[in-house]
Amino acid sequence: MSTFFLFACRLLSTAKKLHLIAEGYLRDGDEEAAYISYMKYFNMLSFIHKKPDYTQYKVTVQDMLGDNAANRRTMDKLEIITDSLSKRYEKLQPSTAVENSNINSEQISLPVAVNSSLSPSEEYARLGVISCEELYKRMQQQSVLVMDCRSSVDYANSHLSYQWAFNVPEEIITPGMSAGKLQARLSSKDKASWASRSVKESVVLMDWNSANVQSAGTSPIATLLDILKNWDPDVSYRAPIQILDGGYEYFIVLYPSYSTNPCIIKPKINNNDIDTIDDIEYPSIKDITMKEDILNDLDAKENKRPSINRANKPTNFRIQQNQIREQQSAHIKEIIRDQTALLQRAEENDRLLENASKKWRRLHSEGAAQSSEGQESLYNLLQLENESQDNQFENIRIRDMVIKYKDEVAQADDETTRHIESKIAERQMLDERHERDRLERERLLAFAREMKPQYKPPAEPVAPPTITPTEERPPSPIIEIEHTIPDEQTVINTRPVYDRATKPRIESRAAVQTAATRIRDFSPVIGHNVGRGLTGLKNLGNTCYMNSILQCLANTNHLMDFCVSNEYKKYISYQNKTNGQVIEEVAALIKELWNGQYKCVASRDLRYVVGQYQKTFRGVDQQDSHEFLTILMDWLHSDLQTIKVPRRLDNELAWEKAWLQFTKSQESMILHIFYGQIKSTVKCVTCSKESATYECFSNLSMELPQNANLCQLSQCMDMYFSGEKIYGWNCPKCNTKRDAIKKLDISKLPPVLVVHLKRFYADPSNNGAYVKKQNYVQFPLENLDMKPYIARVESRASTPKSYRLYAVSNHYGTMEGGHYTAFCKSTYYDRWFKFDDQVVSPLDSSNVVSSAAYILFYTWLPPLRSLQFN
């Protein structure tokens, strides 16, 4: 019998006792005590149901605690008690505080509505905890005393860089001791900090990851809280003592610069049961959802014309007939409302598309298609065509809603539905015409590309010219802006042939170290009331792919703050391939984007540096923004990889070993923000032997369904993290080749999760030429839940598992000719903006999701509201 099973039996025994105790209190008429015991029982039951092996022991659980019907009856009792207690306390509400003081507030906690007027910090204070963001504010004001309850060894390895934080080692905290005795055990230095607890405005306790008193249990932090609250009679605290929500582990992720070593790994808890569970990710092959099943399900839904039905029929058949009619009426009204909004958008887009198409054809006939005006016209045309395609998807969705409505409603309003269907048909005819126009334009573009003369680019990129201080800032604003600003190489509009194997020339260290002080050529265009973070980037000849990624990174708050505050300078490495040049140029550019003075700037120096180390980015041809992002992340990590992480040779878990091998025990802030880890599990079908490997990532590439025009991001995630059959795997237990199943899970979630939608693929029917998938992928702006895709070891981490979207890199057009933009949510203004090279404009959040989405930037890091600018 496994240790885990014995542990589960103890949980079941405890839950059963709680149920019996609650029943006893209920018979005795003690509703308060019965309520508490029932709540503890259901909390325990919920915990049991969430255990990984619940399905394996489901029968045992039902034998001891009853089936679903029995627990529903218990829940009914709890609801009756709750209602009774609420009514009783409502009657007591008019009474004075004297009467209420007789009720021990800690004896019972009734579910009450949260006062919506409470701020988050006030709500946290009510619960006895403080958020990391609130602690950070108090640290800035020097008004809080922080007691770190971790061990003295952990404190020495990493602690807060804050004057009023000190260590109360867990090894000296003993239950039952007084505050005086605890003070006597502190070091002389810490006794002075301890004495300030009576004069500081607030006191906060912190360990590795406790979230509240309940989660702390009988841990040292809970014991210390008890000592300060009940056994410290000589001190009167100015405010209730609080526990840091998420602990030190969470705080250093949010504010790494306030830690002496932000890359410290939380020490492993010696628990053989947990180690055994981590070794076996999937006890049964039946627990693994197969990729082929997901694909078959998607194909079946596509053939059935899936719809987003917002008015599903209720399952309660006792609803009155008039309520059903009201619901059906609301459904058809919603369809009409959606179609009216679509027609308004589509008609406006048709007008703009027609004008843009005429302009581009005129420029093409005049031989000016490759001019800056021609390129601007083309980019505008590509975006309008993408909007037209999104309208087409919306038209199909409305059509499917009408079909569903007619199927569900036996006596549908024929006149209404006929009118809607006629409008749908009209839109389809217009969409077909737009498609013919697009194909004709593609033909003309392809012909123009074939007529370009071939040339060989220079062996080395041309360095940007030296700008004197008087030339760095133009004396007066420039009103007219050219969409594409050519540099030294943009005069040659031909396709270069690059040798990617050629090693780049490495600058001397002396030259590199002057990068931070030399004058750069940003060619700024001064603007009026531009706003911080709203500066555009000039197109230096098909560099929109670079501009899109740089704007997304500039709106990554913690990276931006790291650069603008010059914190990055403490960690630059000059011993790597790029000699710290990339981070210097990225940081300098981000500072320009956030100084709030310029309408647009040029990234000439950064482009020169990246072209120096990667020939792909030197010329004037369009490149893949995902490739640029991946290489840039690797360079930035290498430029900052100076944070040494001491290895803990004893009891290292497999994922920890793999992580330290990847980092070579030296980490960076880029790794800290963007990098995660994937666990690849291979399980033998014959003997169930598991083998696991680990790989780090800075972004996840999601495959798109082949036959689904409309899909959800969650479906792409399901496909990526589903099981796949592999054949001929060398099973170490069977000692022969076996069939096996391979499954991916996330063993370490990054604070910033970058998701790449794989829109380009080699089409075998077109001689392997790359083709773009135009799937409309619906993705959430808030609450991207990653819990279904994490490994067991990550499920126990205290960091959040839900993400919010803050940036999107978009691609319009085809592989041969296209355009990139970025949609970014500014923390400074708390709204979305569109970054189209040097043009920055407000964006409604309803327009963020589109079929042009290519790379999604999600984060669980809280927004930085108090940004500091030099």
Short mmCIF file of N, CA and C in Angstrom, two decimals, residues 515-658:
data_model
loop_
_atom_site.label_atom_id
_atom_site.label_comp_id
_atom_site.label_asym_id
_atom_site.label_seq_id
_atom_site.Cartn_x
_atom_site.Cartn_y
_atom_site.Cartn_z
N ALA A 515 29.73 52.04 -25.07
CA ALA A 515 28.41 52.09 -25.69
C ALA A 515 27.42 52.88 -24.85
N ALA A 516 27.55 52.80 -23.53
CA ALA A 516 26.58 53.47 -22.67
C ALA A 516 26.72 54.99 -22.72
N THR A 517 27.92 55.48 -23.07
CA THR A 517 28.15 56.92 -23.03
C THR A 517 28.16 57.58 -24.40
N ARG A 518 28.29 56.79 -25.48
CA ARG A 518 28.39 57.42 -26.80
C ARG A 518 27.02 57.97 -27.23
N ILE A 519 27.07 58.94 -28.13
CA ILE A 519 25.87 59.58 -28.62
C ILE A 519 25.25 58.73 -29.71
N ARG A 520 23.95 58.52 -29.64
CA ARG A 520 23.26 57.65 -30.59
C ARG A 520 22.42 58.47 -31.56
N ASP A 521 22.12 57.83 -32.68
CA ASP A 521 21.31 58.49 -33.72
C ASP A 521 19.88 57.97 -33.66
N PHE A 522 19.03 58.63 -32.88
CA PHE A 522 17.62 58.26 -32.82
C PHE A 522 16.77 59.05 -33.82
N SER A 523 17.36 60.06 -34.44
CA SER A 523 16.63 60.90 -35.41
C SER A 523 15.22 61.22 -34.91
N PRO A 524 15.10 61.81 -33.73
CA PRO A 524 13.76 61.99 -33.13
C PRO A 524 12.93 63.05 -33.83
N VAL A 525 11.64 62.83 -33.81
CA VAL A 525 10.68 63.83 -34.28
C VAL A 525 9.93 64.33 -33.05
N ILE A 526 10.14 65.61 -32.73
CA ILE A 526 9.55 66.16 -31.51
C ILE A 526 8.04 66.28 -31.68
N GLY A 527 7.31 65.89 -30.65
CA GLY A 527 5.87 65.97 -30.67
C GLY A 527 5.36 66.85 -29.54
N HIS A 528 4.07 67.10 -29.55
CA HIS A 528 3.44 67.93 -28.52
C HIS A 528 2.48 67.07 -27.71
N ASN A 529 2.71 67.00 -26.39
CA ASN A 529 1.88 66.17 -25.50
C ASN A 529 1.76 64.75 -26.02
N VAL A 530 2.92 64.15 -26.33
CA VAL A 530 2.92 62.79 -26.88
C VAL A 530 2.46 61.78 -25.84
N GLY A 531 2.99 61.90 -24.64
CA GLY A 531 2.65 60.93 -23.60
C GLY A 531 3.73 59.87 -23.47
N ARG A 532 4.01 59.45 -22.24
CA ARG A 532 5.05 58.46 -21.99
C ARG A 532 4.63 57.10 -22.57
N GLY A 533 5.59 56.48 -23.23
CA GLY A 533 5.34 55.17 -23.81
C GLY A 533 4.54 55.19 -25.09
N LEU A 534 4.26 56.37 -25.63
CA LEU A 534 3.45 56.48 -26.85
C LEU A 534 4.26 57.02 -28.02
N THR A 535 5.56 56.79 -28.00
CA THR A 535 6.43 57.19 -29.10
C THR A 535 6.52 56.07 -30.13
N GLY A 536 6.37 56.41 -31.40
CA GLY A 536 6.45 55.43 -32.46
C GLY A 536 7.87 55.14 -32.88
N LEU A 537 8.04 54.12 -33.74
CA LEU A 537 9.35 53.74 -34.28
C LEU A 537 9.33 53.87 -35.79
N LYS A 538 10.30 54.57 -36.33
CA LYS A 538 10.37 54.74 -37.78
C LYS A 538 10.66 53.41 -38.46
N ASN A 539 10.11 53.26 -39.65
CA ASN A 539 10.39 52.08 -40.46
C ASN A 539 11.65 52.36 -41.27
N LEU A 540 12.71 51.59 -41.01
CA LEU A 540 14.00 51.80 -41.66
C LEU A 540 14.18 50.90 -42.87
N GLY A 541 13.07 50.53 -43.50
CA GLY A 541 13.13 49.64 -44.65
C GLY A 541 12.71 48.24 -44.25
N ASN A 542 11.41 47.99 -44.20
CA ASN A 542 10.86 46.69 -43.80
C ASN A 542 11.30 46.26 -42.40
N THR A 543 11.45 47.20 -41.50
CA THR A 543 11.79 46.86 -40.11
C THR A 543 10.56 46.85 -39.22
N CYS A 544 9.37 46.77 -39.81
CA CYS A 544 8.16 46.74 -39.00
C CYS A 544 8.12 45.51 -38.10
N TYR A 545 8.75 44.39 -38.55
CA TYR A 545 8.78 43.19 -37.71
C TYR A 545 9.55 43.46 -36.43
N MET A 546 10.62 44.25 -36.53
CA MET A 546 11.42 44.62 -35.38
C MET A 546 10.69 45.62 -34.51
N ASN A 547 10.05 46.61 -35.13
CA ASN A 547 9.32 47.64 -34.38
C ASN A 547 8.20 47.03 -33.55
N SER A 548 7.50 46.06 -34.13
CA SER A 548 6.38 45.42 -33.43
C SER A 548 6.85 44.76 -32.14
N ILE A 549 7.94 43.99 -32.22
CA ILE A 549 8.45 43.29 -31.04
C ILE A 549 9.00 44.28 -30.02
N LEU A 550 9.71 45.30 -30.47
CA LEU A 550 10.29 46.27 -29.54
C LEU A 550 9.22 47.03 -28.77
N GLN A 551 8.09 47.34 -29.42
CA GLN A 551 7.01 48.02 -28.71
C GLN A 551 6.38 47.10 -27.67
N CYS A 552 6.25 45.81 -27.99
CA CYS A 552 5.71 44.85 -27.01
C CYS A 552 6.64 44.73 -25.81
N LEU A 553 7.95 44.69 -26.06
CA LEU A 553 8.91 44.60 -24.95
C LEU A 553 8.94 45.90 -24.14
N ALA A 554 8.81 47.03 -24.82
CA ALA A 554 8.81 48.32 -24.12
C ALA A 554 7.60 48.46 -23.22
N ASN A 555 6.53 47.73 -23.51
CA ASN A 555 5.33 47.76 -22.67
C ASN A 555 5.28 46.59 -21.69
N THR A 556 6.38 45.85 -21.60
CA THR A 556 6.54 44.87 -20.53
C THR A 556 7.05 45.62 -19.32
N ASN A 557 6.17 45.92 -18.38
CA ASN A 557 6.45 46.90 -17.33
C ASN A 557 7.75 46.66 -16.59
N HIS A 558 7.96 45.43 -16.15
CA HIS A 558 9.13 45.17 -15.31
C HIS A 558 10.43 45.25 -16.11
N LEU A 559 10.39 44.91 -17.40
CA LEU A 559 11.56 45.10 -18.25
C LEU A 559 11.79 46.59 -18.50
N MET A 560 10.72 47.32 -18.78
CA MET A 560 10.83 48.75 -19.00
C MET A 560 11.42 49.45 -17.78
N ASP A 561 10.90 49.13 -16.60
CA ASP A 561 11.38 49.75 -15.37
C ASP A 561 12.84 49.39 -15.12
N PHE A 562 13.21 48.16 -15.44
CA PHE A 562 14.59 47.68 -15.30
C PHE A 562 15.54 48.50 -16.16
N CYS A 563 15.07 48.91 -17.35
CA CYS A 563 15.91 49.68 -18.28
C CYS A 563 15.90 51.17 -17.94
N VAL A 564 14.70 51.73 -17.73
CA VAL A 564 14.57 53.17 -17.50
C VAL A 564 15.27 53.59 -16.21
N SER A 565 15.23 52.73 -15.20
CA SER A 565 15.85 53.05 -13.91
C SER A 565 17.36 52.81 -13.90
N ASN A 566 17.91 52.32 -15.04
CA ASN A 566 19.34 51.99 -15.16
C ASN A 566 19.77 50.84 -14.27
N GLU A 567 18.80 50.09 -13.74
CA GLU A 567 19.14 48.94 -12.91
C GLU A 567 19.92 47.89 -13.71
N TYR A 568 19.68 47.83 -15.01
CA TYR A 568 20.34 46.83 -15.85
C TYR A 568 21.85 46.97 -15.85
N LYS A 569 22.35 48.19 -15.60
CA LYS A 569 23.79 48.43 -15.67
C LYS A 569 24.56 47.63 -14.61
N LYS A 570 23.89 47.24 -13.54
CA LYS A 570 24.56 46.48 -12.48
C LYS A 570 24.87 45.04 -12.92
N TYR A 571 24.21 44.58 -13.99
CA TYR A 571 24.28 43.15 -14.32
C TYR A 571 24.88 42.86 -15.70
N ILE A 572 25.38 43.87 -16.41
CA ILE A 572 25.86 43.65 -17.78
C ILE A 572 27.10 42.76 -17.78
N SER A 573 27.11 41.81 -18.70
CA SER A 573 28.26 40.94 -18.91
C SER A 573 28.96 41.35 -20.19
N TYR A 574 30.30 41.50 -20.11
CA TYR A 574 31.09 41.83 -21.29
C TYR A 574 31.93 40.63 -21.75
N GLN A 575 31.57 39.45 -21.24
CA GLN A 575 32.35 38.25 -21.57
C GLN A 575 31.60 37.31 -22.51
N ASN A 576 30.47 37.75 -23.08
CA ASN A 576 29.70 36.87 -23.95
C ASN A 576 29.87 37.29 -25.41
N LYS A 577 29.14 36.62 -26.30
CA LYS A 577 29.30 36.84 -27.73
C LYS A 577 28.97 38.27 -28.13
N THR A 578 27.91 38.82 -27.56
CA THR A 578 27.47 40.17 -27.94
C THR A 578 28.05 41.26 -27.06
N ASN A 579 28.86 40.89 -26.07
CA ASN A 579 29.61 41.86 -25.26
C ASN A 579 28.74 42.93 -24.60
N GLY A 580 27.50 42.59 -24.28
CA GLY A 580 26.63 43.54 -23.60
C GLY A 580 26.04 44.62 -24.50
N GLN A 581 26.33 44.55 -25.80
CA GLN A 581 25.87 45.61 -26.70
C GLN A 581 24.35 45.61 -26.88
N VAL A 582 23.74 44.43 -26.94
CA VAL A 582 22.31 44.36 -27.24
C VAL A 582 21.48 44.98 -26.13
N ILE A 583 21.77 44.64 -24.88
CA ILE A 583 21.00 45.21 -23.77
C ILE A 583 21.24 46.72 -23.68
N GLU A 584 22.45 47.18 -24.00
CA GLU A 584 22.71 48.62 -23.99
C GLU A 584 21.82 49.35 -24.99
N GLU A 585 21.71 48.79 -26.20
CA GLU A 585 20.92 49.46 -27.23
C GLU A 585 19.42 49.35 -26.97
N VAL A 586 18.97 48.18 -26.48
CA VAL A 586 17.55 48.01 -26.16
C VAL A 586 17.15 48.96 -25.04
N ALA A 587 17.98 49.04 -24.01
CA ALA A 587 17.68 49.93 -22.88
C ALA A 587 17.65 51.38 -23.33
N ALA A 588 18.62 51.78 -24.14
CA ALA A 588 18.65 53.17 -24.62
C ALA A 588 17.41 53.49 -25.44
N LEU A 589 16.98 52.55 -26.27
CA LEU A 589 15.79 52.78 -27.10
C LEU A 589 14.53 52.86 -26.24
N ILE A 590 14.39 51.97 -25.26
CA ILE A 590 13.21 51.99 -24.38
C ILE A 590 13.13 53.30 -23.61
N LYS A 591 14.28 53.84 -23.20
CA LYS A 591 14.28 55.14 -22.52
C LYS A 591 13.72 56.23 -23.43
N GLU A 592 14.10 56.18 -24.72
CA GLU A 592 13.59 57.18 -25.66
C GLU A 592 12.08 57.03 -25.86
N LEU A 593 11.61 55.79 -25.90
CA LEU A 593 10.18 55.55 -26.10
C LEU A 593 9.35 56.02 -24.92
N TRP A 594 9.99 56.09 -23.75
CA TRP A 594 9.23 56.44 -22.54
C TRP A 594 9.54 57.83 -21.99
N ASN A 595 10.30 58.66 -22.74
CA ASN A 595 10.57 59.99 -22.18
C ASN A 595 9.45 60.98 -22.44
N GLY A 596 8.49 60.62 -23.31
CA GLY A 596 7.31 61.45 -23.51
C GLY A 596 7.54 62.71 -24.33
N GLN A 597 8.68 62.81 -25.02
CA GLN A 597 8.98 64.03 -25.77
C GLN A 597 8.81 63.88 -27.28
N TYR A 598 8.92 62.65 -27.77
CA TYR A 598 9.04 62.48 -29.21
C TYR A 598 7.84 61.74 -29.81
N LYS A 599 7.48 62.20 -31.01
CA LYS A 599 6.41 61.52 -31.74
C LYS A 599 6.90 60.18 -32.27
N CYS A 600 8.16 60.15 -32.74
CA CYS A 600 8.76 58.90 -33.19
C CYS A 600 10.26 59.03 -33.17
N VAL A 601 10.92 57.89 -33.08
CA VAL A 601 12.39 57.83 -33.11
C VAL A 601 12.80 56.67 -34.02
N ALA A 602 14.09 56.63 -34.36
CA ALA A 602 14.63 55.56 -35.20
C ALA A 602 15.52 54.64 -34.37
N SER A 603 15.50 53.36 -34.67
CA SER A 603 16.30 52.37 -33.93
C SER A 603 17.54 51.99 -34.72
N ARG A 604 18.22 52.98 -35.32
CA ARG A 604 19.36 52.71 -36.19
C ARG A 604 20.49 51.98 -35.46
N ASP A 605 20.82 52.43 -34.26
CA ASP A 605 21.93 51.82 -33.53
C ASP A 605 21.62 50.38 -33.16
N LEU A 606 20.41 50.12 -32.70
CA LEU A 606 20.04 48.75 -32.37
C LEU A 606 20.03 47.88 -33.62
N ARG A 607 19.53 48.40 -34.70
CA ARG A 607 19.50 47.63 -35.94
C ARG A 607 20.92 47.31 -36.41
N TYR A 608 21.82 48.27 -36.25
CA TYR A 608 23.22 48.04 -36.62
C TYR A 608 23.81 46.90 -35.78
N VAL A 609 23.54 46.91 -34.47
CA VAL A 609 24.12 45.90 -33.57
C VAL A 609 23.55 44.51 -33.88
N VAL A 610 22.23 44.38 -34.02
CA VAL A 610 21.66 43.06 -34.28
C VAL A 610 22.08 42.55 -35.66
N GLY A 611 22.23 43.45 -36.62
CA GLY A 611 22.71 43.04 -37.93
C GLY A 611 24.15 42.61 -37.90
N GLN A 612 24.90 43.13 -36.96
CA GLN A 612 26.31 42.76 -36.80
C GLN A 612 26.45 41.31 -36.36
N TYR A 613 25.50 40.84 -35.54
CA TYR A 613 25.60 39.50 -34.99
C TYR A 613 24.68 38.50 -35.69
N GLN A 614 23.76 38.96 -36.52
CA GLN A 614 22.86 38.06 -37.24
C GLN A 614 22.58 38.68 -38.61
N LYS A 615 23.17 38.09 -39.65
CA LYS A 615 23.06 38.68 -40.98
C LYS A 615 21.61 38.78 -41.47
N THR A 616 20.77 37.90 -40.96
CA THR A 616 19.36 37.91 -41.38
C THR A 616 18.74 39.29 -41.21
N PHE A 617 19.15 40.01 -40.17
CA PHE A 617 18.51 41.28 -39.83
C PHE A 617 19.23 42.50 -40.42
N ARG A 618 20.15 42.28 -41.37
CA ARG A 618 20.90 43.41 -41.92
C ARG A 618 20.16 44.10 -43.07
N GLY A 619 19.58 43.30 -43.96
CA GLY A 619 19.07 43.85 -45.21
C GLY A 619 17.72 44.51 -45.09
N VAL A 620 17.09 44.63 -46.25
CA VAL A 620 15.82 45.35 -46.32
C VAL A 620 14.64 44.41 -46.53
N ASP A 621 14.88 43.11 -46.52
CA ASP A 621 13.78 42.17 -46.69
C ASP A 621 13.01 42.00 -45.40
N GLN A 622 11.71 41.69 -45.56
CA GLN A 622 10.87 41.43 -44.39
C GLN A 622 11.33 40.16 -43.69
N GLN A 623 11.37 40.17 -42.36
CA GLN A 623 11.76 39.00 -41.58
C GLN A 623 10.62 38.59 -40.65
N ASP A 624 10.82 37.46 -40.01
CA ASP A 624 9.80 36.91 -39.12
C ASP A 624 9.98 37.50 -37.72
N SER A 625 8.94 38.11 -37.19
CA SER A 625 9.05 38.74 -35.86
C SER A 625 9.27 37.70 -34.77
N HIS A 626 8.78 36.49 -34.95
CA HIS A 626 8.99 35.45 -33.94
C HIS A 626 10.45 35.04 -33.90
N GLU A 627 11.08 34.91 -35.05
CA GLU A 627 12.50 34.59 -35.09
C GLU A 627 13.32 35.70 -34.43
N PHE A 628 12.96 36.93 -34.73
CA PHE A 628 13.67 38.07 -34.12
C PHE A 628 13.51 38.07 -32.60
N LEU A 629 12.29 37.83 -32.13
CA LEU A 629 12.04 37.82 -30.69
C LEU A 629 12.85 36.72 -30.00
N THR A 630 12.85 35.52 -30.56
CA THR A 630 13.55 34.39 -29.95
C THR A 630 15.05 34.66 -29.85
N ILE A 631 15.64 35.17 -30.92
CA ILE A 631 17.08 35.47 -30.91
C ILE A 631 17.38 36.63 -29.98
N LEU A 632 16.52 37.65 -29.98
CA LEU A 632 16.73 38.81 -29.11
C LEU A 632 16.67 38.41 -27.64
N MET A 633 15.73 37.52 -27.27
CA MET A 633 15.64 37.06 -25.88
C MET A 633 16.92 36.34 -25.47
N ASP A 634 17.46 35.53 -26.36
CA ASP A 634 18.70 34.80 -26.08
C ASP A 634 19.86 35.78 -25.87
N TRP A 635 19.94 36.81 -26.72
CA TRP A 635 21.00 37.81 -26.57
C TRP A 635 20.87 38.59 -25.27
N LEU A 636 19.66 39.03 -24.97
CA LEU A 636 19.44 39.82 -23.75
C LEU A 636 19.77 39.00 -22.50
N HIS A 637 19.35 37.74 -22.51
CA HIS A 637 19.68 36.86 -21.38
C HIS A 637 21.18 36.72 -21.23
N SER A 638 21.88 36.51 -22.34
CA SER A 638 23.33 36.34 -22.31
C SER A 638 24.03 37.62 -21.85
N ASP A 639 23.51 38.77 -22.27
CA ASP A 639 24.11 40.05 -21.88
C ASP A 639 23.98 40.35 -20.39
N LEU A 640 22.99 39.72 -19.74
CA LEU A 640 22.72 40.01 -18.33
C LEU A 640 22.95 38.81 -17.42
N GLN A 641 23.56 37.77 -17.94
CA GLN A 641 23.69 36.52 -17.19
C GLN A 641 24.86 36.60 -16.21
N THR A 642 24.67 37.38 -15.16
CA THR A 642 25.74 37.60 -14.18
C THR A 642 25.31 37.28 -12.75
N ILE A 643 24.05 36.88 -12.55
CA ILE A 643 23.57 36.60 -11.19
C ILE A 643 23.91 35.15 -10.84
N LYS A 644 24.84 34.97 -9.94
CA LYS A 644 25.27 33.61 -9.59
C LYS A 644 24.29 32.97 -8.62
N VAL A 645 23.96 31.73 -8.89
CA VAL A 645 23.03 30.97 -8.05
C VAL A 645 23.78 29.77 -7.49
N PRO A 646 24.01 29.74 -6.18
CA PRO A 646 24.73 28.60 -5.59
C PRO A 646 23.92 27.32 -5.71
N ARG A 647 24.58 26.24 -6.09
CA ARG A 647 23.89 24.96 -6.24
C ARG A 647 23.72 24.29 -4.89
N ARG A 648 22.57 23.69 -4.71
CA ARG A 648 22.31 22.91 -3.51
C ARG A 648 22.43 21.44 -3.92
N LEU A 649 23.59 20.86 -3.67
CA LEU A 649 23.91 19.54 -4.20
C LEU A 649 23.05 18.44 -3.60
N ASP A 650 22.54 18.65 -2.40
CA ASP A 650 21.74 17.61 -1.77
C ASP A 650 20.25 17.82 -2.09
N ASN A 651 19.58 16.74 -2.37
CA ASN A 651 18.13 16.72 -2.57
C ASN A 651 17.64 17.62 -3.70
N GLU A 652 18.41 17.77 -4.75
CA GLU A 652 17.96 18.53 -5.91
C GLU A 652 16.95 17.70 -6.69
N LEU A 653 15.83 18.31 -7.02
CA LEU A 653 14.84 17.63 -7.85
C LEU A 653 15.29 17.67 -9.30
N ALA A 654 14.67 16.81 -10.13
CA ALA A 654 15.08 16.70 -11.52
C ALA A 654 14.93 18.01 -12.27
N TRP A 655 13.81 18.71 -12.04
CA TRP A 655 13.60 19.98 -12.74
C TRP A 655 14.60 21.04 -12.31
N GLU A 656 15.00 21.00 -11.04
CA GLU A 656 16.00 21.96 -10.56
C GLU A 656 17.35 21.70 -11.20
N LYS A 657 17.74 20.44 -11.32
CA LYS A 657 19.01 20.10 -11.96
C LYS A 657 19.03 20.57 -13.41
N ALA A 658 17.91 20.33 -14.12
CA ALA A 658 17.84 20.75 -15.53
C ALA A 658 17.90 22.26 -15.65
#
